[in-house]
CSV table of C-alpha atoms in Angstrom, one decimal:
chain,number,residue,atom,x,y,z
A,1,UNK,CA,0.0,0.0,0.0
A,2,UNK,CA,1.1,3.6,-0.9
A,3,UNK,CA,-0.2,6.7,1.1
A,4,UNK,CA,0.5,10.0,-0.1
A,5,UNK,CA,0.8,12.5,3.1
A,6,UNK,CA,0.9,16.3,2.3
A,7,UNK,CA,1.2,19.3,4.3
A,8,UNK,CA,0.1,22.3,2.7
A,9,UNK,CA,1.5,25.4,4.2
A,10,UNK,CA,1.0,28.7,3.5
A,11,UNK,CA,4.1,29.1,1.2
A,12,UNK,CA,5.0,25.3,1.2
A,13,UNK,CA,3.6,22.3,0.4
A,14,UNK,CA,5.5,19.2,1.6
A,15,UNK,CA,4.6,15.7,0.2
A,16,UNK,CA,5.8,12.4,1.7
A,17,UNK,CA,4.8,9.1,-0.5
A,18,UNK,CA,5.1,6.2,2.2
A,19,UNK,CA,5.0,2.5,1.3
A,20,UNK,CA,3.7,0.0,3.7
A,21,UNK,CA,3.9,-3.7,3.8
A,22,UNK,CA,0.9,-6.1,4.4
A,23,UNK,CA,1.7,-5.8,8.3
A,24,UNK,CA,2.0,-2.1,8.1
A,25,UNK,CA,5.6,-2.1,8.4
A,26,UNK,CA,7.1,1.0,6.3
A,27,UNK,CA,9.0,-0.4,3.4
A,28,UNK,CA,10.1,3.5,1.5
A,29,UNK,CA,9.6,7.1,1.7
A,30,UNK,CA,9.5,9.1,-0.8
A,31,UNK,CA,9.6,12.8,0.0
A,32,UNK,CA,9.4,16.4,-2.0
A,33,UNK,CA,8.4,20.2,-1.9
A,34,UNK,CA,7.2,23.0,-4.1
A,35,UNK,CA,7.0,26.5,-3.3
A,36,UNK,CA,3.5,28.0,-3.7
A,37,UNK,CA,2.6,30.9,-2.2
A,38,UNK,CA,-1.2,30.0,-1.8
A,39,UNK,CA,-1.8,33.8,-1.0
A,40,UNK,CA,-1.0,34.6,-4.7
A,41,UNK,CA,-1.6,31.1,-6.5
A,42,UNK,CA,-4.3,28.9,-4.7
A,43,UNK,CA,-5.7,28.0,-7.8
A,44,UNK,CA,-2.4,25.9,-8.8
A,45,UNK,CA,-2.4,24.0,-5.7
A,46,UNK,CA,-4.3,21.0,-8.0
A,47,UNK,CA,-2.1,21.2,-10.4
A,48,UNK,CA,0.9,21.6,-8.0
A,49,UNK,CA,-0.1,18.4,-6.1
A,50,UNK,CA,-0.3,16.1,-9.3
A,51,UNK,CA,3.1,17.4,-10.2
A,52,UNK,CA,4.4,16.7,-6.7
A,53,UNK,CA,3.0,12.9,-7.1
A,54,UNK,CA,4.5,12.7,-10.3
A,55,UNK,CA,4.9,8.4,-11.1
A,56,UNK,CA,3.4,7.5,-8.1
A,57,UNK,CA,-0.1,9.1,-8.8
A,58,UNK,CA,-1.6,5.7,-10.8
A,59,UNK,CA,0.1,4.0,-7.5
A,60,UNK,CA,-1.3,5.5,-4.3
A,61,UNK,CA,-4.4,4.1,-2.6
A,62,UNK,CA,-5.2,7.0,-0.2
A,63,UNK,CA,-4.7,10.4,0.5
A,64,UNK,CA,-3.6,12.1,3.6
A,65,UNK,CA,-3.9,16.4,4.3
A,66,UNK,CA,-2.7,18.7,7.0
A,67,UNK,CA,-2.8,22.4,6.5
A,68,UNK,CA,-1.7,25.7,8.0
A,69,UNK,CA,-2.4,27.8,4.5
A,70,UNK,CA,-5.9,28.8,5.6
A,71,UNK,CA,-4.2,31.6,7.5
A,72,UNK,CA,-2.9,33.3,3.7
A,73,UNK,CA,-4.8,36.1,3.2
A,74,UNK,CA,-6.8,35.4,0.1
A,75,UNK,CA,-8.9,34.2,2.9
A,76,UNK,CA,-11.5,36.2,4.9
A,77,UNK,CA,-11.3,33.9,7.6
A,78,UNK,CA,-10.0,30.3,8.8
A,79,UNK,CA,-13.3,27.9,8.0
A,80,UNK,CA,-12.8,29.3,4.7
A,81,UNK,CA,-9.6,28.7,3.6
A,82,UNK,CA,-10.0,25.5,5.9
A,83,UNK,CA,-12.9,24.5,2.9
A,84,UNK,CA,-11.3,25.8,-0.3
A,85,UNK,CA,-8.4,23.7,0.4
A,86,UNK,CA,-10.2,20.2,1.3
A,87,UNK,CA,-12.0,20.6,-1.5
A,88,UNK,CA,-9.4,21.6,-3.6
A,89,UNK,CA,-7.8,18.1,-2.7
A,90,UNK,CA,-11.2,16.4,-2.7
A,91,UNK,CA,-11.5,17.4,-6.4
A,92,UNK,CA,-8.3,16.3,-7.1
A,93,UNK,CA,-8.4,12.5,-6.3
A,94,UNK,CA,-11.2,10.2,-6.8
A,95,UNK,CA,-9.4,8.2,-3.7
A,96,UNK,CA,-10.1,7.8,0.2
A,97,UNK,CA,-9.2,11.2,1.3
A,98,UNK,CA,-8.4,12.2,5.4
A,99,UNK,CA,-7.8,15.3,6.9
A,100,UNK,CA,-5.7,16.2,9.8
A,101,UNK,CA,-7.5,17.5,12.5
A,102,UNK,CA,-7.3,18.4,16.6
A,103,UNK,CA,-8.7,15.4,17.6
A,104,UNK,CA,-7.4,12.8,14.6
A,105,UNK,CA,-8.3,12.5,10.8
A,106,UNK,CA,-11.6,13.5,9.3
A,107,UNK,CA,-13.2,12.8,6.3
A,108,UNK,CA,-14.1,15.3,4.6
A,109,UNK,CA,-18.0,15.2,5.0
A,110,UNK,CA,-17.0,15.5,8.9
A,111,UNK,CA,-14.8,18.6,8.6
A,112,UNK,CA,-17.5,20.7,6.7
A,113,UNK,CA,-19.1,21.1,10.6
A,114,UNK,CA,-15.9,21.2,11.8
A,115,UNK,CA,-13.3,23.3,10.1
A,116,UNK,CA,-11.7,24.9,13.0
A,117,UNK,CA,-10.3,21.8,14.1
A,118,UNK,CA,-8.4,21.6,10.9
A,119,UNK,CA,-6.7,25.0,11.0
A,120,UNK,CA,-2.7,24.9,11.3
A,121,UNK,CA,-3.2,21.4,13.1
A,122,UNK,CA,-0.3,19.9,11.2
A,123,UNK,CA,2.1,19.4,14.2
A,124,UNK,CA,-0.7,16.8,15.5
A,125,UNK,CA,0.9,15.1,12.5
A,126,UNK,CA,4.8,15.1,14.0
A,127,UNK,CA,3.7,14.8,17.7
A,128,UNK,CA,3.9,10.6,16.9
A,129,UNK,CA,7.1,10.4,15.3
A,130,UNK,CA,8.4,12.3,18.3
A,131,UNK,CA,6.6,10.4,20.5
A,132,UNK,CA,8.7,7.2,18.5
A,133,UNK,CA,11.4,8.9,19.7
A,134,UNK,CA,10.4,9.4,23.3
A,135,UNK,CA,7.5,9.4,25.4
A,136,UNK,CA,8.4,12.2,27.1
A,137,UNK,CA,9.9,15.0,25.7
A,138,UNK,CA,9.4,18.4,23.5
A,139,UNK,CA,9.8,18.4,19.6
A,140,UNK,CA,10.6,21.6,18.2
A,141,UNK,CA,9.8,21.8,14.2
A,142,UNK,CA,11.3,24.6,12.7
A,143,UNK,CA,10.1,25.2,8.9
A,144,UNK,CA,10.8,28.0,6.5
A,145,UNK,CA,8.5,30.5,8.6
A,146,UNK,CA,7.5,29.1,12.0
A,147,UNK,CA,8.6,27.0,14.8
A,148,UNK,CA,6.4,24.4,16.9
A,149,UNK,CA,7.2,23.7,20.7
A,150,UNK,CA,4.8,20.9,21.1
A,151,UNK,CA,5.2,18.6,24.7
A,152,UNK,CA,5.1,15.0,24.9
A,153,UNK,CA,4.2,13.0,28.2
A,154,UNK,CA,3.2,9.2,28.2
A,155,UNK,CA,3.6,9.3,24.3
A,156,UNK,CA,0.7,11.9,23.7
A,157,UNK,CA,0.8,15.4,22.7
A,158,UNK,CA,-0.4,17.7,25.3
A,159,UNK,CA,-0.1,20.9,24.0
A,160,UNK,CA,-2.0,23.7,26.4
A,161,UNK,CA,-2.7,25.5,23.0
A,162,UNK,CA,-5.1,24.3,20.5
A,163,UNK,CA,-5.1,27.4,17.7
A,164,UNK,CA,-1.7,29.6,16.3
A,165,UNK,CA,-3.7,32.3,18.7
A,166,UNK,CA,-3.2,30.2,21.9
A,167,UNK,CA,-0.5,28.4,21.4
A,168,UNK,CA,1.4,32.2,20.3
A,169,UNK,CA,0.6,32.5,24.1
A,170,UNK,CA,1.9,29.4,25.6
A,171,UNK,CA,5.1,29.6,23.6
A,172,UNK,CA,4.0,26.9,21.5
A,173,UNK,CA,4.4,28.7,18.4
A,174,UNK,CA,7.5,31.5,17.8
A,175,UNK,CA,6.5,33.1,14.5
A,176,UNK,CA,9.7,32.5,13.0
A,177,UNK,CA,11.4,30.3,10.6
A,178,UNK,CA,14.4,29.2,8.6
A,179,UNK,CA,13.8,31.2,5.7
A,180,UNK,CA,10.9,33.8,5.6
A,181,UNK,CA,11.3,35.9,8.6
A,182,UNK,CA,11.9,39.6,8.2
A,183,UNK,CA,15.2,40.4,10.2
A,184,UNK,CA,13.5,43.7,11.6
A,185,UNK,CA,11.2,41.4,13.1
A,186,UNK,CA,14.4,39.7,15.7
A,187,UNK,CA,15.9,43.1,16.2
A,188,UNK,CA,15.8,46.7,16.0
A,189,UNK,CA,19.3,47.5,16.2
A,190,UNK,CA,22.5,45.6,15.8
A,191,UNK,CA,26.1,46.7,16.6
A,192,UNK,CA,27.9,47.9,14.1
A,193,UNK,CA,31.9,49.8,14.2
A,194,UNK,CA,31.5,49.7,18.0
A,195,UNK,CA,28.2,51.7,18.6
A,196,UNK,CA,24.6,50.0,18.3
A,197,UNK,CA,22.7,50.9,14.5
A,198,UNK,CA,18.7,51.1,14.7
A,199,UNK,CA,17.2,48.7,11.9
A,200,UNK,CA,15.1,50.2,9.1
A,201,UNK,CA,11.6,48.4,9.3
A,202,UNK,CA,11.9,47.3,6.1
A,203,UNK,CA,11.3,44.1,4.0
A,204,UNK,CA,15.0,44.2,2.9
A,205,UNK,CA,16.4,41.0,4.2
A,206,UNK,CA,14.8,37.7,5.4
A,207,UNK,CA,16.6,34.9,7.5
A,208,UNK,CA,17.5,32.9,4.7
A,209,UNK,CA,20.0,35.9,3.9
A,210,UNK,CA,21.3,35.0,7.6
A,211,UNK,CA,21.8,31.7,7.2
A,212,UNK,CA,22.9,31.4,3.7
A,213,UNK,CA,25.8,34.3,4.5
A,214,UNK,CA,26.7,31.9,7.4
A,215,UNK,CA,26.6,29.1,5.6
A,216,UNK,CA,24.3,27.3,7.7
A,217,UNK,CA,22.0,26.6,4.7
A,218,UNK,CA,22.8,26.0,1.1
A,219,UNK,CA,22.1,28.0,-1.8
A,220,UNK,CA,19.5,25.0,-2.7
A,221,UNK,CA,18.1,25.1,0.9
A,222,UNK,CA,16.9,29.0,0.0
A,223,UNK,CA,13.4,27.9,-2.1
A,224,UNK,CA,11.6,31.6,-1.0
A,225,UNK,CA,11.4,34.6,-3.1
A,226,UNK,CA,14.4,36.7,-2.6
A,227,UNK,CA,12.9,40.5,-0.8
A,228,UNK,CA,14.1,41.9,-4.0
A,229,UNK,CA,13.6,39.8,-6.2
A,230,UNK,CA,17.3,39.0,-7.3
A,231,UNK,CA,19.5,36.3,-6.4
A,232,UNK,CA,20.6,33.5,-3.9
A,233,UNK,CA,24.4,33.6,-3.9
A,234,UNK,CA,26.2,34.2,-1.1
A,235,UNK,CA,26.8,38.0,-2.2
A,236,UNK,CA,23.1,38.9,-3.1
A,237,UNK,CA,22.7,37.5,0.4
A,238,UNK,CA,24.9,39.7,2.1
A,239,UNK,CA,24.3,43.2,0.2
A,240,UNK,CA,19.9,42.7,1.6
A,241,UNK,CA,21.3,42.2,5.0
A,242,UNK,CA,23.4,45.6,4.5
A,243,UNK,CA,20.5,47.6,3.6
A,244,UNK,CA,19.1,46.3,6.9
A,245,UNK,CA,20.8,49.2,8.5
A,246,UNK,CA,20.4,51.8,4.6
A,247,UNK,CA,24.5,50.2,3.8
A,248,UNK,CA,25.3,48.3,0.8
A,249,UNK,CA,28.6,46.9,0.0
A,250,UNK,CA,30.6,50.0,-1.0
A,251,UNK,CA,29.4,51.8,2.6
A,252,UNK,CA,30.1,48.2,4.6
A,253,UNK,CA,32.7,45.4,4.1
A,254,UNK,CA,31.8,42.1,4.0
A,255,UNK,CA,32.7,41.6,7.4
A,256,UNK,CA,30.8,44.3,8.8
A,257,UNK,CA,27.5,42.5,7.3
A,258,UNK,CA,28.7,38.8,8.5
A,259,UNK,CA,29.3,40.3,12.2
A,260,UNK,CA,25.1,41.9,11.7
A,261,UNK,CA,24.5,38.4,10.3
A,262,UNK,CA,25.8,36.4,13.7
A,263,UNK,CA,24.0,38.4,15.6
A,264,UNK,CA,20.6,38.2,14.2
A,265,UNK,CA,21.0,34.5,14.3
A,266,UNK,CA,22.1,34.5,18.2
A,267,UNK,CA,19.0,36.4,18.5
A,268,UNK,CA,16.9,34.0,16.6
A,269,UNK,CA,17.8,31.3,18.5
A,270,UNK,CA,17.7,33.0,21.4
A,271,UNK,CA,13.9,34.1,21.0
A,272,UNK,CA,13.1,30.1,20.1
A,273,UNK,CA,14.7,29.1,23.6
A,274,UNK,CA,12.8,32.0,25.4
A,275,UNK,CA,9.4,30.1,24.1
A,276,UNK,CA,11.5,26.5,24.7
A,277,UNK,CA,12.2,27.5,28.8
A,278,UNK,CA,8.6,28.0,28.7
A,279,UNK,CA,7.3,25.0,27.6
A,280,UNK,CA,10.2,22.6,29.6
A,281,UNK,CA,9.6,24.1,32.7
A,282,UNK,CA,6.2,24.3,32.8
A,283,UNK,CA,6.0,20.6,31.6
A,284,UNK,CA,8.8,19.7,33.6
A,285,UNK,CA,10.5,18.1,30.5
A,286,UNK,CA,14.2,18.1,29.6
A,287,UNK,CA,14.8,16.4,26.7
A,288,UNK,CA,14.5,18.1,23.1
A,289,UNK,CA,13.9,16.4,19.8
A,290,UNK,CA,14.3,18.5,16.7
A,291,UNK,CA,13.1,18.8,13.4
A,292,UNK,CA,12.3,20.8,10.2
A,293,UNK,CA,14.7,22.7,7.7
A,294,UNK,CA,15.8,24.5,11.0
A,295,UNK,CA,16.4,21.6,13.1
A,296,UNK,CA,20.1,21.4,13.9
A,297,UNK,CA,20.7,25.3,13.4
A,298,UNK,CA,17.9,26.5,15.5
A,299,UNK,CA,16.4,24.1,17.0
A,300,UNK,CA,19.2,21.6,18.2
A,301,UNK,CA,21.1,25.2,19.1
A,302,UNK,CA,18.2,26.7,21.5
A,303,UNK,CA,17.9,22.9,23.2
A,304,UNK,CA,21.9,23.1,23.8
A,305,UNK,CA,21.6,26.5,24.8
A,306,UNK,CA,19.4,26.2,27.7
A,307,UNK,CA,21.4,23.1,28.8
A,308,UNK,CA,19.0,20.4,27.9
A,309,UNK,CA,19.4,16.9,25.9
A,310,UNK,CA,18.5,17.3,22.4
A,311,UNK,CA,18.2,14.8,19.6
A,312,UNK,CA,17.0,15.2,16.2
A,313,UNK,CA,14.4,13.3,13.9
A,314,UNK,CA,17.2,11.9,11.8
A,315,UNK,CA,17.8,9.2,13.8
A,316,UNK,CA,14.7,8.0,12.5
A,317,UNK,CA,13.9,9.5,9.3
A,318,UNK,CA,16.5,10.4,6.7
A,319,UNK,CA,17.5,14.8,6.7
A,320,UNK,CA,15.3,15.4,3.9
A,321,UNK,CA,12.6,13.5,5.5
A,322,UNK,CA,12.5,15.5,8.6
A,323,UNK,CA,12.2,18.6,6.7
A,324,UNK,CA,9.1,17.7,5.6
A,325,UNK,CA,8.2,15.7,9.0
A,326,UNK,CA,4.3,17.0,9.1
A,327,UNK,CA,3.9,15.3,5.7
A,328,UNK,CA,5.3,12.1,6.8
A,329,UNK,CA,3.6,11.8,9.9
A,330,UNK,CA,0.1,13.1,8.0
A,331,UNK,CA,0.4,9.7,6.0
A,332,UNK,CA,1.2,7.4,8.8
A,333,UNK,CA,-1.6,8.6,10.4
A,334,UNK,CA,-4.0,8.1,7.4
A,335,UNK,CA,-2.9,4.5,7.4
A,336,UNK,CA,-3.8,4.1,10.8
A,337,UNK,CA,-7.1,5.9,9.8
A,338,UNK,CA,-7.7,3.5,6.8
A,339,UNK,CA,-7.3,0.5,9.3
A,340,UNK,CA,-10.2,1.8,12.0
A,341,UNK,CA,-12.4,2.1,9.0
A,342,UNK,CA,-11.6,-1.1,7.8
């Protein structure tokens, strides 16, 4: 059997194709990504989810969603982007189809009452695999634009917030990513020549800029629009960041910018294990298990920076496989789902 699992964010969808035997026993996993902003192009998410399937579309038995793109605003609210997308997906494959929601899948004649329990529920899908890991601990997923701080205890999530709203509150959410943060969102002023420099609140540099100036992502990693539209080499990377503070490269030296870039990322991290010391001390947790694009540098570096034991989901799952970890853990879940119903 062959379940496809996607996660459809609001600027990502993530697909994991996972093959089980007759026992349920996974025998591959096949995993991929396109970039579609669904704010802009919701109307290719169809077509973007055939392409994604590619050979294995005449091959795979059932369907599996999780979603966080009802948020984009080409929606007026949640239920309705919660709608538009199922059946978007519904339309698409004349297959058993489940959705990821608060309290386990739905099909999708019992998430039309219910579309709230749907919305940006896709970390119920990576709360197993962690829990594979350890029955007690905290997973921290760390995508292109958001990080999850979910706990664990006896091998069940138990998250205090259910919605982006609550869990914003709890420090179960930090609203920022690998990828498509806006540096003046970490900061409003960095050091600079010896004195501190006030950011300009503008779109001109994003945290992929960071990280691919520091070389903690590849050029390849960097699948977002650029702020200005122009390149991903390490250079573009680095004049965006100088504008951060109205430079460019003539007015600031390359080592200027790379000394701005460090310290946005020490304050990246940092504001990730602000949320983290939250969540572990009020669940009386200490071990960490990390995950997502951002997993080893941000998510693995706020565990170690607060002291506690971290792992990471490749143990279990290959690198690429825990970037897209919702997607994979949305199809084991609608294998599970396929069994009750059986």
């Amino acid at each position: 059997m062959k379940i496809a699992g996607f996660d459809i964010g609001g600027a990502n969808t993530d697909l994991s194709v996972v093959e089980f035997d007759e026992k349920g026993n996974i025998i591959d996993i096949r995993t991929d990504f396109r970039y579609l902003p669904m704010w802009m192009k919701k109307e290719e998410l169809s077509q973007t989810l055939i392409e994604l399937l590619g050979s294995d579309l005449d091959e795979i038995d059932a369907v599996g969603v999780s979603m966080t793109a009802e948020l984009a605003d080409s929606y007026q609210n949640k239920s309705e982007g919660v709608l538009d997308i199922a059946g978007r997906v519904k339309e698409s494959f004349n297959l058993p189809v489940g959705f990821v929601g608060l309290n386990g899948m739905l099909d999708y004649h019992e998430l039309i009452n219910t579309p709230l329990d749907l919305a940006a529920a896709n970390w119920i899908a990576t709360a197993p695999l962690a829990a594979y890991m350890s029955p007690n601990c905290v997973f921290i997923d760390t995508g292109s634009t958001t990080t999850d701080i979910i706990p664990v205890k006896n091998g069940k999530e138990c998250a205090r917030g259910r919605t982006d709203l609550e869990r914003l509150a709890t420090g179960e959410l930090v609203y920022t990513g690998t990828l498509r943060t806006n540096v003046a969102t970490i900061v409003d002023r960095v050091p600079l020549h010896g004195e501190w420099v006030r950011v300009a609140s503008e779109l001109f540099a994003v945290t992929a800029d960071v990280h691919l100036a520091l070389g903690n992502i590849s050029k390849e990693d960097y699948t977002s629009e650029t702020p200005d539209g122009n390149g991903k080499t390490r250079e573009d990377s680095l004049l965006r960041l100088s504008r951060v503070v109205c430079g460019d490269l003539n007015l600031l030296s390359q080592e200027d910018v790379l000394k701005i870039a460090q310290y946005l990322y020490e304050k990246q991290v940092a504001q990730v294990a602000e949320a983290l010391k939250e969540v572990t001390e009020r669940e009386n947790l200490d071990l960490v298990i990390a995950t997502g694009l951002g997993m080893n540098i941000i998510g693995r570096k706020a565990g170690k920076l607060l002291g506690l034991k971290v792992k990471t989901m490749d143990e279990i799952l290959s690198k690429d496989d825990c970037v897209v970890a919702p997607a994979v853990g949305t199809a084991l879940l609608m294998e599970e789902f396929l069994k009750k119903r059986a």
